[in-house]
Amino acid sequence: MVVYNLVNNGIGKVVLTYSAELIRHGHKVTVLVGGPCEREKMDEAAVCGVTVSQLPDKKSDTLGYFKALRKALDEGRFDVCHVHGNSGMVFPELVIARRSRVVAVACHCHNTGCEHPVLHRVLRPFVPRLCDCMFACSEEAGKWLYGNASYLVLPNSFNLGKFAFDAEARAELRVAYGIDGDTYVLGNVARLNPEKNHPFLIDVFAAFHAEHPDSVLMIVGGGPGEKDVRSLVGSSPVRDSIMLLGNIADPSKLYSAMDCFVFPSIHEGLGIVLIEAQLAGLDCFVSSDVPNGARVSDRFHPIPLSRPAVSWAAEISSAAACPRDRSRCDFHAGALERFDVRSSYHILEGAYEAALAQGGHNEH
């Protein structure tokens, strides 16, 4: 597996979840990282039996990173090199993998937007020619990177059971964080990056709080934008009602402490936290730019980002006025099966086996 960073974000979760399942089925997995590594993810990888090798930083030592990647792929004699990314910017890694001793090359797209849209458009047409199998976390992500080329949707799967609503955990966590039982908690779990749109989230909460003074916004996550988010919170008139919990390794029980989930992302590959929130029985108020593949229940409420914060707050208020039984969420038939790693894993293994059977490095 080749990733830019190994941190507590969507890609990090997917890489380690599937890596653990690969190992459980008798395979060996090495993760090559070209950027930041968080200690908790390194520890998680070690527990799963995943080997992590940190290469020179791709951004500050680009040439050193590419040389080290080529050396690692040649010396490792891997059957498959699985490159993870968000755009056509995976092109250099795919070229290096293609020219290495790796048998088959896989690419995996995790988003529908990027920081370098011009380079993405230039490089995107070359990506299918360099791959023996292509994956995407959603149909939208697949079209974004591969166009009309053939790809497989590989869901961001996980252990579903750990996110079920837990009344006992709700009570304990509210006591631990000093939140009264009747206080209405809006929640958000996301990497603190610009595309997650935290400024708008804070505006939505301010509008909601104006009508519901006994309310709290709980923001869970860390990342490069943390300083900016903290500054926004510090200057907000409702700063005393906003909780910045930082990076939490396992936020599964925190969903039980929330009353709704607000996710106004500018773009997403899928938005796996939305699946987690719905499993916990939360009404999710979501940017309409988030792929519909994250809709697994009747508690998914897409709202255009063109609508003002007060309009979002009004939607949340309507739901708050009619609370629903958290343990009785109406999931769509068959919607959750694809997110169960025990079943979706076979998509991954099957694609690997097919690519290897064809000898890898085939022309497309």
Short mmCIF file of C-alpha atoms in Angstrom, two decimals:
data_model
loop_
_atom_site.label_atom_id
_atom_site.label_comp_id
_atom_site.label_asym_id
_atom_site.label_seq_id
_atom_site.Cartn_x
_atom_site.Cartn_y
_atom_site.Cartn_z
CA MET A 1 0.00 0.00 0.00
CA VAL A 2 1.36 3.45 -0.94
CA VAL A 3 -0.13 6.47 0.86
CA TYR A 4 0.90 10.09 1.35
CA ASN A 5 0.24 10.00 5.08
CA LEU A 6 -0.91 7.58 7.75
CA VAL A 7 -3.15 9.66 9.98
CA ASN A 8 -6.62 9.48 11.48
CA ASN A 9 -8.53 10.26 8.28
CA GLY A 10 -10.65 8.30 5.81
CA ILE A 11 -7.75 6.91 3.79
CA GLY A 12 -5.88 5.90 6.93
CA LYS A 13 -8.91 4.00 8.19
CA VAL A 14 -9.47 2.22 4.88
CA VAL A 15 -5.84 1.25 4.41
CA LEU A 16 -5.51 -0.28 7.87
CA THR A 17 -8.95 -1.92 7.84
CA TYR A 18 -8.33 -3.73 4.56
CA SER A 19 -4.70 -4.43 5.43
CA ALA A 20 -5.80 -6.14 8.64
CA GLU A 21 -8.30 -8.22 6.69
CA LEU A 22 -5.65 -9.15 4.10
CA ILE A 23 -3.38 -10.32 6.89
CA ARG A 24 -6.25 -12.26 8.49
CA HIS A 25 -6.56 -14.13 5.17
CA GLY A 26 -2.86 -15.04 5.10
CA HIS A 27 -1.32 -12.19 3.10
CA LYS A 28 1.55 -9.89 4.05
CA VAL A 29 1.11 -6.13 3.86
CA THR A 30 3.59 -3.25 3.89
CA VAL A 31 2.44 0.37 3.95
CA LEU A 32 4.86 2.86 2.37
CA VAL A 33 4.22 6.38 3.66
CA GLY A 34 5.48 9.56 1.98
CA GLY A 35 4.40 12.04 4.62
CA PRO A 36 3.24 12.39 8.23
CA CYS A 37 2.62 9.31 10.40
CA GLU A 38 0.62 9.56 13.62
CA ARG A 39 1.78 7.40 16.50
CA GLU A 40 -1.68 5.97 17.13
CA LYS A 41 -1.91 4.76 13.53
CA MET A 42 1.57 3.28 13.72
CA ASP A 43 0.51 1.43 16.88
CA GLU A 44 -2.71 0.25 15.24
CA ALA A 45 -0.74 -1.06 12.26
CA ALA A 46 1.66 -2.92 14.56
CA VAL A 47 -1.23 -4.61 16.38
CA CYS A 48 -2.66 -5.75 13.02
CA GLY A 49 0.71 -7.08 11.83
CA VAL A 50 1.14 -4.41 9.14
CA THR A 51 4.70 -3.30 8.35
CA VAL A 52 4.98 0.50 8.03
CA SER A 53 7.92 2.07 6.24
CA GLN A 54 8.24 5.86 6.31
CA LEU A 55 9.88 7.30 3.20
CA PRO A 56 11.34 10.81 2.77
CA ASP A 57 8.62 13.46 2.80
CA LYS A 58 7.04 13.77 -0.64
CA LYS A 59 6.52 17.53 -0.34
CA SER A 60 9.84 18.64 1.18
CA ASP A 61 12.09 16.03 -0.45
CA THR A 62 10.25 15.00 -3.61
CA LEU A 63 13.23 13.48 -5.43
CA GLY A 64 14.33 11.57 -2.33
CA TYR A 65 10.79 10.26 -1.91
CA PHE A 66 10.58 8.97 -5.48
CA LYS A 67 14.00 7.31 -5.27
CA ALA A 68 13.11 5.66 -1.95
CA LEU A 69 9.77 4.48 -3.30
CA ARG A 70 11.41 2.85 -6.32
CA LYS A 71 14.01 1.17 -4.09
CA ALA A 72 11.36 -0.09 -1.65
CA LEU A 73 9.22 -1.55 -4.43
CA ASP A 74 12.20 -3.28 -6.07
CA GLU A 75 13.63 -4.69 -2.86
CA GLY A 76 10.25 -5.72 -1.47
CA ARG A 77 9.41 -7.89 -4.51
CA PHE A 78 5.72 -7.27 -3.92
CA ASP A 79 3.00 -8.99 -5.90
CA VAL A 80 0.76 -5.92 -5.82
CA CYS A 81 1.45 -2.21 -5.38
CA HIS A 82 -1.81 -0.50 -4.33
CA VAL A 83 -1.52 3.31 -4.67
CA HIS A 84 -4.03 5.44 -2.74
CA GLY A 85 -4.86 9.05 -3.61
CA ASN A 86 -7.48 11.60 -4.59
CA SER A 87 -6.58 12.70 -8.11
CA GLY A 88 -4.35 12.40 -11.16
CA MET A 89 -1.49 13.40 -8.85
CA VAL A 90 -1.00 9.66 -8.22
CA PHE A 91 0.59 9.51 -11.69
CA PRO A 92 4.26 9.53 -10.53
CA GLU A 93 3.67 6.70 -8.03
CA LEU A 94 1.92 4.65 -10.71
CA VAL A 95 4.80 5.18 -13.17
CA ILE A 96 7.36 4.14 -10.55
CA ALA A 97 5.31 1.07 -9.61
CA ARG A 98 4.87 0.15 -13.26
CA ARG A 99 8.64 0.24 -13.82
CA SER A 100 9.50 -1.66 -10.64
CA ARG A 101 9.56 -5.39 -9.95
CA VAL A 102 5.96 -5.29 -8.76
CA VAL A 103 3.76 -7.77 -10.65
CA ALA A 104 0.47 -5.83 -10.65
CA VAL A 105 -0.38 -2.16 -10.06
CA ALA A 106 -3.62 -0.99 -8.43
CA CYS A 107 -4.94 2.54 -7.97
CA HIS A 108 -7.54 3.68 -5.46
CA CYS A 109 -9.40 7.01 -5.58
CA HIS A 110 -10.83 8.37 -2.33
CA ASN A 111 -12.28 11.75 -3.28
CA THR A 112 -13.99 13.90 -5.91
CA GLY A 113 -11.83 17.00 -5.57
CA CYS A 114 -8.22 18.05 -5.04
CA GLU A 115 -5.87 20.97 -4.44
CA HIS A 116 -4.43 20.90 -7.98
CA PRO A 117 -7.37 20.66 -10.43
CA VAL A 118 -5.36 21.71 -13.50
CA LEU A 119 -2.68 19.05 -12.96
CA HIS A 120 -5.44 16.54 -12.24
CA ARG A 121 -7.07 17.20 -15.63
CA VAL A 122 -3.71 16.90 -17.41
CA LEU A 123 -2.63 13.64 -15.70
CA ARG A 124 -5.99 11.90 -15.29
CA PRO A 125 -6.12 10.37 -18.84
CA PHE A 126 -2.85 8.50 -18.23
CA VAL A 127 -3.93 6.82 -15.00
CA PRO A 128 -5.95 3.90 -16.50
CA ARG A 129 -3.04 3.03 -18.82
CA LEU A 130 -0.78 2.46 -15.82
CA CYS A 131 -3.11 0.22 -13.79
CA ASP A 132 -4.00 -3.46 -13.75
CA CYS A 133 -6.97 -2.80 -11.48
CA MET A 134 -8.69 0.38 -10.38
CA PHE A 135 -10.75 1.05 -7.26
CA ALA A 136 -12.86 3.96 -6.00
CA CYS A 137 -14.73 4.55 -2.77
CA SER A 138 -17.85 5.61 -4.72
CA GLU A 139 -19.16 5.90 -8.28
CA GLU A 140 -18.55 9.66 -8.15
CA ALA A 141 -14.91 9.18 -7.11
CA GLY A 142 -14.42 6.59 -9.85
CA LYS A 143 -15.73 8.91 -12.57
CA TRP A 144 -13.60 11.76 -11.17
CA LEU A 145 -10.32 9.88 -11.68
CA TYR A 146 -10.95 7.15 -14.26
CA GLY A 147 -13.59 8.70 -16.52
CA ASN A 148 -15.13 5.96 -18.66
CA ALA A 149 -12.47 3.35 -17.85
CA SER A 150 -13.53 0.22 -15.98
CA TYR A 151 -13.16 0.37 -12.19
CA LEU A 152 -14.54 -1.31 -9.08
CA VAL A 153 -16.27 0.47 -6.22
CA LEU A 154 -14.55 -0.76 -3.06
CA PRO A 155 -16.55 0.55 -0.09
CA ASN A 156 -14.87 2.14 2.90
CA SER A 157 -15.82 -0.85 5.02
CA PHE A 158 -15.42 -1.43 8.74
CA ASN A 159 -16.85 -3.26 11.77
CA LEU A 160 -20.47 -2.12 11.77
CA GLY A 161 -21.48 -3.25 15.24
CA LYS A 162 -19.24 -0.89 17.24
CA PHE A 163 -21.24 2.20 16.18
CA ALA A 164 -24.70 1.12 17.39
CA PHE A 165 -26.39 3.58 19.77
CA ASP A 166 -25.31 2.97 23.36
CA ALA A 167 -27.46 4.71 26.01
CA GLU A 168 -25.00 3.87 28.78
CA ALA A 169 -22.05 5.33 26.86
CA ARG A 170 -24.14 8.44 26.11
CA ALA A 171 -24.77 9.08 29.80
CA GLU A 172 -21.16 8.40 30.78
CA LEU A 173 -19.66 10.61 28.08
CA ARG A 174 -22.00 13.50 28.82
CA VAL A 175 -20.97 13.40 32.46
CA ALA A 176 -17.30 13.19 31.47
CA TYR A 177 -17.59 16.25 29.19
CA GLY A 178 -19.88 18.22 31.51
CA ILE A 179 -22.88 18.14 29.18
CA ASP A 180 -26.35 18.09 30.76
CA GLY A 181 -28.70 15.29 29.76
CA ASP A 182 -31.16 17.69 28.09
CA THR A 183 -28.57 19.73 26.16
CA TYR A 184 -28.87 19.31 22.40
CA VAL A 185 -25.52 18.31 20.88
CA LEU A 186 -24.65 18.88 17.23
CA GLY A 187 -21.72 16.71 16.22
CA ASN A 188 -19.07 16.67 13.52
CA VAL A 189 -16.27 14.14 13.06
CA ALA A 190 -13.79 15.08 10.35
CA ARG A 191 -10.21 15.87 9.54
CA LEU A 192 -9.64 19.60 10.04
CA ASN A 193 -9.02 20.38 6.38
CA PRO A 194 -10.52 23.23 4.28
CA GLU A 195 -12.78 20.90 2.26
CA LYS A 196 -14.61 19.92 5.46
CA ASN A 197 -15.99 23.49 5.59
CA HIS A 198 -15.71 24.12 9.33
CA PRO A 199 -16.30 27.90 8.99
CA PHE A 200 -19.76 27.20 7.60
CA LEU A 201 -20.37 24.53 10.26
CA ILE A 202 -19.67 27.12 12.96
CA ASP A 203 -22.04 29.58 11.25
CA VAL A 204 -24.77 26.93 11.17
CA PHE A 205 -24.30 26.26 14.86
CA ALA A 206 -24.38 29.97 15.70
CA ALA A 207 -27.72 30.27 13.90
CA PHE A 208 -29.07 27.18 15.67
CA HIS A 209 -27.77 28.32 19.07
CA ALA A 210 -29.57 31.66 18.68
CA GLU A 211 -32.86 29.74 18.80
CA HIS A 212 -31.67 26.97 21.14
CA PRO A 213 -29.33 28.43 23.79
CA ASP A 214 -29.04 25.07 25.54
CA SER A 215 -27.06 23.49 22.71
CA VAL A 216 -23.46 22.48 22.10
CA LEU A 217 -21.36 21.85 18.99
CA MET A 218 -18.92 18.95 19.38
CA ILE A 219 -16.11 18.92 16.80
CA VAL A 220 -13.97 15.79 16.73
CA GLY A 221 -10.79 15.68 14.68
CA GLY A 222 -7.33 17.08 14.16
CA GLY A 223 -5.27 18.04 11.16
CA PRO A 224 -3.40 20.81 9.37
CA GLY A 225 -6.31 23.24 9.68
CA GLU A 226 -6.61 22.93 13.45
CA LYS A 227 -5.03 26.32 14.16
CA ASP A 228 -7.45 28.04 11.78
CA VAL A 229 -10.48 26.24 13.23
CA ARG A 230 -9.44 27.13 16.78
CA SER A 231 -9.08 30.75 15.71
CA LEU A 232 -12.56 30.73 14.18
CA VAL A 233 -14.02 29.23 17.32
CA GLY A 234 -12.19 31.76 19.50
CA SER A 235 -13.73 34.66 17.58
CA SER A 236 -17.24 33.18 17.46
CA PRO A 237 -19.93 34.68 19.73
CA VAL A 238 -20.92 31.11 20.66
CA ARG A 239 -17.35 29.99 21.45
CA ASP A 240 -18.30 28.91 24.98
CA SER A 241 -20.70 26.35 23.53
CA ILE A 242 -18.25 24.80 21.04
CA MET A 243 -16.16 21.82 22.11
CA LEU A 244 -12.98 21.05 20.15
CA LEU A 245 -12.09 17.52 21.20
CA GLY A 246 -9.08 17.10 18.92
CA ASN A 247 -7.95 13.87 17.36
CA ILE A 248 -9.61 10.86 19.02
CA ALA A 249 -8.41 7.44 17.91
CA ASP A 250 -11.79 5.73 18.31
CA PRO A 251 -14.76 8.13 18.30
CA SER A 252 -17.36 5.35 17.90
CA LYS A 253 -19.02 5.94 21.29
CA LEU A 254 -19.05 9.72 20.86
CA TYR A 255 -21.82 9.40 18.28
CA SER A 256 -24.06 8.15 21.09
CA ALA A 257 -23.43 11.38 23.02
CA MET A 258 -24.58 13.50 20.05
CA ASP A 259 -28.16 14.35 19.00
CA CYS A 260 -27.53 15.05 15.31
CA PHE A 261 -24.63 15.11 12.86
CA VAL A 262 -23.74 18.08 10.66
CA PHE A 263 -21.42 17.55 7.69
CA PRO A 264 -21.24 20.48 5.22
CA SER A 265 -18.24 19.24 3.19
CA ILE A 266 -17.39 21.02 -0.04
CA HIS A 267 -16.43 17.70 -1.66
CA GLU A 268 -16.09 14.08 -0.53
CA GLY A 269 -15.15 10.70 -1.94
CA LEU A 270 -17.87 9.11 0.18
CA GLY A 271 -17.97 10.42 3.76
CA ILE A 272 -17.59 7.25 5.81
CA VAL A 273 -18.34 9.08 9.07
CA LEU A 274 -21.87 9.55 7.75
CA ILE A 275 -22.35 5.77 7.67
CA GLU A 276 -21.03 5.60 11.23
CA ALA A 277 -23.40 8.38 12.36
CA GLN A 278 -26.43 6.72 10.78
CA LEU A 279 -25.51 3.43 12.44
CA ALA A 280 -25.72 5.36 15.72
CA GLY A 281 -29.23 6.52 14.78
CA LEU A 282 -28.31 10.15 14.17
CA ASP A 283 -30.09 12.46 11.76
CA CYS A 284 -27.36 13.66 9.39
CA PHE A 285 -27.53 17.11 7.78
CA VAL A 286 -25.22 16.84 4.82
CA SER A 287 -23.95 18.93 1.95
CA SER A 288 -25.69 17.86 -1.26
CA ASP A 289 -22.18 17.63 -2.78
CA VAL A 290 -21.53 14.52 -0.68
CA PRO A 291 -22.03 11.31 -2.75
CA ASN A 292 -25.43 9.71 -2.36
CA GLY A 293 -23.66 6.40 -1.68
CA ALA A 294 -23.41 7.52 1.94
CA ARG A 295 -27.21 7.47 2.23
CA VAL A 296 -28.03 4.18 3.97
CA SER A 297 -31.10 5.19 5.97
CA ASP A 298 -34.00 7.63 6.31
CA ARG A 299 -31.80 9.86 8.46
CA PHE A 300 -29.72 11.32 5.64
CA HIS A 301 -30.74 14.93 4.83
CA PRO A 302 -28.85 16.55 1.91
CA ILE A 303 -28.89 20.36 1.83
CA PRO A 304 -27.26 22.55 -0.86
CA LEU A 305 -24.34 24.66 0.33
CA SER A 306 -25.92 27.52 -1.60
CA ARG A 307 -28.53 27.75 1.16
CA PRO A 308 -27.57 30.06 4.06
CA ALA A 309 -26.58 28.88 7.51
CA VAL A 310 -29.95 29.94 8.98
CA SER A 311 -31.69 27.61 6.52
CA TRP A 312 -29.53 24.70 7.64
CA ALA A 313 -30.24 25.60 11.25
CA ALA A 314 -33.99 25.59 10.56
CA GLU A 315 -33.77 22.05 9.15
CA ILE A 316 -31.92 20.90 12.26
CA SER A 317 -34.48 22.64 14.50
CA SER A 318 -37.32 20.77 12.81
CA ALA A 319 -35.64 17.44 13.53
CA ALA A 320 -34.81 18.47 17.10
CA ALA A 321 -38.50 19.19 17.73
CA CYS A 322 -39.42 15.61 16.81
CA PRO A 323 -36.74 13.31 18.30
CA ARG A 324 -36.74 9.72 17.05
CA ASP A 325 -35.86 6.42 18.66
CA ARG A 326 -32.10 6.07 18.14
CA SER A 327 -32.27 2.27 18.32
CA ARG A 328 -34.87 2.00 15.52
CA CYS A 329 -33.21 3.46 12.43
CA ASP A 330 -34.84 2.49 9.11
CA PHE A 331 -31.91 1.26 7.02
CA HIS A 332 -32.39 0.76 3.29
CA ALA A 333 -32.52 -2.87 2.18
CA GLY A 334 -29.01 -4.19 1.50
CA ALA A 335 -27.46 -0.76 2.04
CA LEU A 336 -25.15 -1.79 4.86
CA GLU A 337 -23.82 -5.05 3.46
CA ARG A 338 -21.26 -3.33 1.26
CA PHE A 339 -19.80 -1.56 4.29
CA ASP A 340 -19.13 -4.81 6.15
CA VAL A 341 -15.43 -5.51 5.58
CA ARG A 342 -16.00 -9.26 5.89
CA SER A 343 -17.98 -9.24 2.64
CA SER A 344 -16.43 -6.31 0.73
CA TYR A 345 -12.95 -7.71 1.32
CA HIS A 346 -13.60 -10.32 -1.37
CA ILE A 347 -13.93 -7.55 -3.98
CA LEU A 348 -10.37 -6.52 -3.19
CA GLU A 349 -8.88 -10.00 -3.08
CA GLY A 350 -10.71 -11.03 -6.26
CA ALA A 351 -9.38 -8.02 -8.18
CA TYR A 352 -5.84 -8.72 -6.99
CA GLU A 353 -6.09 -12.37 -8.04
CA ALA A 354 -7.48 -11.47 -11.47
CA ALA A 355 -4.68 -8.95 -12.09
CA LEU A 356 -2.01 -11.43 -11.01
CA ALA A 357 -3.52 -14.21 -13.11
CA GLN A 358 -3.18 -11.97 -16.16
CA GLY A 359 0.47 -11.45 -15.34
CA GLY A 360 0.08 -7.83 -14.34
CA HIS A 361 1.37 -4.82 -16.30
CA ASN A 362 -1.08 -5.37 -19.15
CA GLU A 363 -1.69 -2.65 -21.65
CA HIS A 364 -5.12 -0.98 -21.52
#
